[in-house]
Structures are given as structure tokens and as C-alpha cells.
């Protein structure tokens, strides 16, 4: 008989209660686990959504940046025979330097050197800065020499040893005035883009190649490329000072122009004749504006250029554009004016009987500059 205390419960009832509690605990645990999985999935989906949003914003910003860039190109074509008017290798080199300086000053994107006499049999073998060349042993090698010096001057100084071996054509090139273009960087100069050469250095699997960009530190790019290749690199934000290398991304050579509006030097192309200047155009849609220069053309003062994407300005040599037309087997015309959209006299009322090509280049690009600026205010839809 109990004395004031609670009567003890049978053992079977206590066991049953413990069994029920265990089942409830198991169910609660299962519910919590399910809720935790759902929360984890929601966080993962949210993170993915934020990443996609960030990528879209980055693409949008890049598109907005592209709108600030320069989307048109300016090409210049001239005969290599102009070097034959110079009496020595020093003067030939200096003349080529004048051409390069003028094109850099007026932001020319492409220089085409064409053979107006059909004498340069080595033209087609010249494709880049690589290869063996015979120099200027005879008349007719002027096109190759002019193209080589133009390429040499366009290349940043810290890359020249990688691409230009010693050559007679470049004997006096080191004495020429530098172009000092935006892509000719100093060692400690800070810039978003740099030109570089891919180094022959082993890298870890999945890592990109190392590039010499003329800095105190090498740059590791985002992909594996063949050694000796010239590349344009967009540098990432500066890493920690103790980092051994910088990081960068390889972009196309026209990326600085189209995205940031920077002038990034010119390319050099050789054409075996005047018609090849047009037929071998590197742009898929071709030149949508062509201008021929001659004292027999109409005055540039009255010219109104249409909007364009790729403009070409062609200069003749000592004998004018007529010489190139006469020897070109692909042309059946005798009047060069029919080849161009505009045939202009860029220096009306000239006081000298002749204007040398290197002089005509400066005069014409200066006279055309305001007309080009007016034409590109409304970008072409093509």
C-alpha cells in the first residue's frame, strides 16, 4: 500500500512510452534532415542565380564599353617603289620611318604596300615577321624592305629581339624616331592591355602559358599557346605584391580599339599589284569606302564622305596611280578614278610641280581627318 507517494507504473507501460518517444524522435529527425536538404538546395539555386546575374551584368557592361570603342578602320595603300627615289640605305630607311610616323599619328590601322611595276617577285613569300629574306640587292626589293621596316617600327621595343633577327634592311632602323604608340609600354607603365610573346616555359596541367609583356614580372595567360607567338593580353587587377606572376587573358589584337577606343598600332600587308589591294582585303565585307588621291582629282574641300566601316586611302608613286593601273593584268581600265568611290586632290593649288608620297600622306590624312570624323558620327549599319 502506497504511503502518500505516487503509485509506481508497471514496467510494460514505461517501455511502451519509451518506444513511442523514440519513434517521434526519429520522425522529427527525418523532418529536420529533409528541411536541411531543402535549405541547402535553395542556397545553391540562389548562388547560381546570383552568378548568372553577375555574368549578365558583366556582359552588359562590356557591351556598354564596346559602344565607347572605335568600330571603324582606316587603311592606307602606297607603292613600295617610293624607296627607289632615295640614294642610300640610310635615306631609304628614313623615308620608311616617315611613312610609319605619319600613319601612327593619324591612327592608321592597316598599311598596304603594293608593287606598281610588277618587279618584286618575292612579294608573295612575305607573310609575317618570320622567314629568310634576301635584302635589297636589286631594284624591285623596295616593297619587302618598306614592309619590314614598317613592321619593325610598329613592334614594341621589348619584343623586337624575339621577332626580328639581324638583317641588312634593318641596319639603320634603330636610328629612326620611335612611334611612341599607346601599345609601346615602358616597364613600369600601368595599362589594361599589353603586347607580349609566349615563352617556351613548362606549366602545370590546366594552367596557361607564360608571356613576356615587357614588365618586371611575367604574365600567365588563360590558355596554352605555342611559344614565340605574339599576343595581346588584357591584364587582371594587380595581385599581391609578393605574387611571382601577373594574371591575364588573351584577347584579339583589335580588342583595345573596339572596346576601349585605343589606337593599337597597324598591320602590314603586301600586295602584288594595285587590284590585289582590294581583292585581298582582310575584312569579310571589304572596304566600303575607297579614296584615290591625285592632282587630277576633285577638290577635297567639297567632298562629303558617307558613313563607313572600313575606309581605304590609296596613294600613287612618282608616276601617280596611272602607273599601277597600266601594269596590272587584272585591270582593263586606263583611268584610275573609276576604281574608287572618291578621287580627290587633297592639296589644291599646290606650289610645287610634284608632291612626294611621304608628303602626300601627311597632307591627305590631315585634309581627310575632319571629313572622316563627320562621317563616323553616325555608325554604318553594315
PDB file of N, CA and C in Angstrom, residues 290-305 314 337 340-347 364 368 371:
ATOM      1  N   UNK A 290      36.409  53.843-100.515  1.00  0.00           N
ATOM      2  CA  UNK A 290      37.750  53.901-101.099  1.00  0.00           C
ATOM      3  C   UNK A 290      37.990  55.296-101.661  1.00  0.00           C
ATOM      4  N   UNK A 291      39.184  55.815-101.401  1.00  0.00           N
ATOM      5  CA  UNK A 291      39.554  57.160-101.832  1.00  0.00           C
ATOM      6  C   UNK A 291      40.887  57.079-102.557  1.00  0.00           C
ATOM      7  N   UNK A 292      40.924  57.559-103.796  1.00  0.00           N
ATOM      8  CA  UNK A 292      42.168  57.675-104.541  1.00  0.00           C
ATOM      9  C   UNK A 292      42.647  59.115-104.491  1.00  0.00           C
ATOM     10  N   UNK A 293      43.952  59.318-104.405  1.00  0.00           N
ATOM     11  CA  UNK A 293      44.488  60.673-104.319  1.00  0.00           C
ATOM     12  C   UNK A 293      45.276  61.001-105.584  1.00  0.00           C
ATOM     13  N   UNK A 294      45.013  62.173-106.145  1.00  0.00           N
ATOM     14  CA  UNK A 294      45.691  62.602-107.367  1.00  0.00           C
ATOM     15  C   UNK A 294      45.474  64.094-107.565  1.00  0.00           C
ATOM     16  N   UNK A 295      46.445  64.733-108.211  1.00  0.00           N
ATOM     17  CA  UNK A 295      46.285  66.158-108.521  1.00  0.00           C
ATOM     18  C   UNK A 295      45.212  66.368-109.578  1.00  0.00           C
ATOM     19  N   UNK A 296      44.803  65.283-110.266  1.00  0.00           N
ATOM     20  CA  UNK A 296      43.747  65.363-111.285  1.00  0.00           C
ATOM     21  C   UNK A 296      42.357  65.083-110.695  1.00  0.00           C
ATOM     22  N   UNK A 297      42.287  64.858-109.394  1.00  0.00           N
ATOM     23  CA  UNK A 297      41.003  64.598-108.763  1.00  0.00           C
ATOM     24  C   UNK A 297      40.260  65.871-108.408  1.00  0.00           C
ATOM     25  N   UNK A 298      39.045  65.721-107.905  1.00  0.00           N
ATOM     26  CA  UNK A 298      38.258  66.876-107.466  1.00  0.00           C
ATOM     27  C   UNK A 298      38.744  67.340-106.094  1.00  0.00           C
ATOM     28  N   UNK A 299      38.457  68.589-105.769  1.00  0.00           N
ATOM     29  CA  UNK A 299      38.973  69.169-104.528  1.00  0.00           C
ATOM     30  C   UNK A 299      38.389  68.471-103.301  1.00  0.00           C
ATOM     31  N   UNK A 300      39.247  68.211-102.325  1.00  0.00           N
ATOM     32  CA  UNK A 300      38.818  67.566-101.088  1.00  0.00           C
ATOM     33  C   UNK A 300      37.921  68.484-100.260  1.00  0.00           C
ATOM     34  N   UNK A 301      38.005  69.788-100.501  1.00  0.00           N
ATOM     35  CA  UNK A 301      37.228  70.741 -99.706  1.00  0.00           C
ATOM     36  C   UNK A 301      35.732  70.569 -99.904  1.00  0.00           C
ATOM     37  N   UNK A 302      35.328  70.131-101.095  1.00  0.00           N
ATOM     38  CA  UNK A 302      33.896  69.956-101.384  1.00  0.00           C
ATOM     39  C   UNK A 302      33.404  68.530-101.145  1.00  0.00           C
ATOM     40  N   UNK A 303      34.269  67.673-100.694  1.00  0.00           N
ATOM     41  CA  UNK A 303      33.899  66.261-100.532  1.00  0.00           C
ATOM     42  C   UNK A 303      33.072  66.050 -99.259  1.00  0.00           C
ATOM     43  N   UNK A 304      32.082  65.169 -99.353  1.00  0.00           N
ATOM     44  CA  UNK A 304      31.290  64.736 -98.194  1.00  0.00           C
ATOM     45  C   UNK A 304      31.297  63.220 -98.176  1.00  0.00           C
ATOM     46  N   UNK A 305      31.982  62.654 -97.208  1.00  0.00           N
ATOM     47  CA  UNK A 305      32.113  61.203 -97.153  1.00  0.00           C
ATOM     48  C   UNK A 305      30.897  60.576 -96.483  1.00  0.00           C
ATOM     49  N   UNK A 314      44.285  55.434-101.057  1.00  0.00           N
ATOM     50  CA  UNK A 314      45.356  54.900-101.911  1.00  0.00           C
ATOM     51  C   UNK A 314      46.188  56.049-102.478  1.00  0.00           C
ATOM     52  N   UNK A 337      40.538  56.692-111.763  1.00  0.00           N
ATOM     53  CA  UNK A 337      39.448  57.279-110.971  1.00  0.00           C
ATOM     54  C   UNK A 337      38.242  56.355-110.872  1.00  0.00           C
ATOM     55  N   UNK A 340      37.698  53.978-107.629  1.00  0.00           N
ATOM     56  CA  UNK A 340      37.464  54.496-106.283  1.00  0.00           C
ATOM     57  C   UNK A 340      36.093  55.158-106.156  1.00  0.00           C
ATOM     58  N   UNK A 341      35.599  55.188-104.926  1.00  0.00           N
ATOM     59  CA  UNK A 341      34.357  55.914-104.645  1.00  0.00           C
ATOM     60  C   UNK A 341      34.582  57.418-104.756  1.00  0.00           C
ATOM     61  N   UNK A 342      35.774  57.864-104.338  1.00  0.00           N
ATOM     62  CA  UNK A 342      36.138  59.279-104.429  1.00  0.00           C
ATOM     63  C   UNK A 342      37.551  59.377-104.991  1.00  0.00           C
ATOM     64  N   UNK A 343      37.748  60.316-105.907  1.00  0.00           N
ATOM     65  CA  UNK A 343      39.066  60.562-106.493  1.00  0.00           C
ATOM     66  C   UNK A 343      39.383  62.021-106.210  1.00  0.00           C
ATOM     67  N   UNK A 344      40.245  62.258-105.208  1.00  0.00           N
ATOM     68  CA  UNK A 344      40.367  63.587-104.633  1.00  0.00           C
ATOM     69  C   UNK A 344      41.762  64.180-104.788  1.00  0.00           C
ATOM     70  N   UNK A 345      41.778  65.486-104.963  1.00  0.00           N
ATOM     71  CA  UNK A 345      43.003  66.280-104.888  1.00  0.00           C
ATOM     72  C   UNK A 345      43.048  66.868-103.485  1.00  0.00           C
ATOM     73  N   UNK A 346      43.942  66.351-102.657  1.00  0.00           N
ATOM     74  CA  UNK A 346      43.970  66.756-101.250  1.00  0.00           C
ATOM     75  C   UNK A 346      44.823  67.995-100.997  1.00  0.00           C
ATOM     76  N   UNK A 347      45.453  68.535-102.055  1.00  0.00           N
ATOM     77  CA  UNK A 347      46.247  69.762-101.909  1.00  0.00           C
ATOM     78  C   UNK A 347      46.033  70.647-103.141  1.00  0.00           C
ATOM     79  N   UNK A 364      47.234  64.502 -97.058  1.00  0.00           N
ATOM     80  CA  UNK A 364      45.924  63.896 -97.332  1.00  0.00           C
ATOM     81  C   UNK A 364      45.217  63.447 -96.057  1.00  0.00           C
ATOM     82  N   UNK A 368      41.717  64.882 -94.831  1.00  0.00           N
ATOM     83  CA  UNK A 368      40.572  63.967 -94.740  1.00  0.00           C
ATOM     84  C   UNK A 368      40.059  63.792 -93.318  1.00  0.00           C
ATOM     85  N   UNK A 371      36.651  65.239 -92.435  1.00  0.00           N
ATOM     86  CA  UNK A 371      35.600  64.561 -93.209  1.00  0.00           C
ATOM     87  C   UNK A 371      35.336  63.162 -92.652  1.00  0.00           C
TER      88      UNK A 371
END
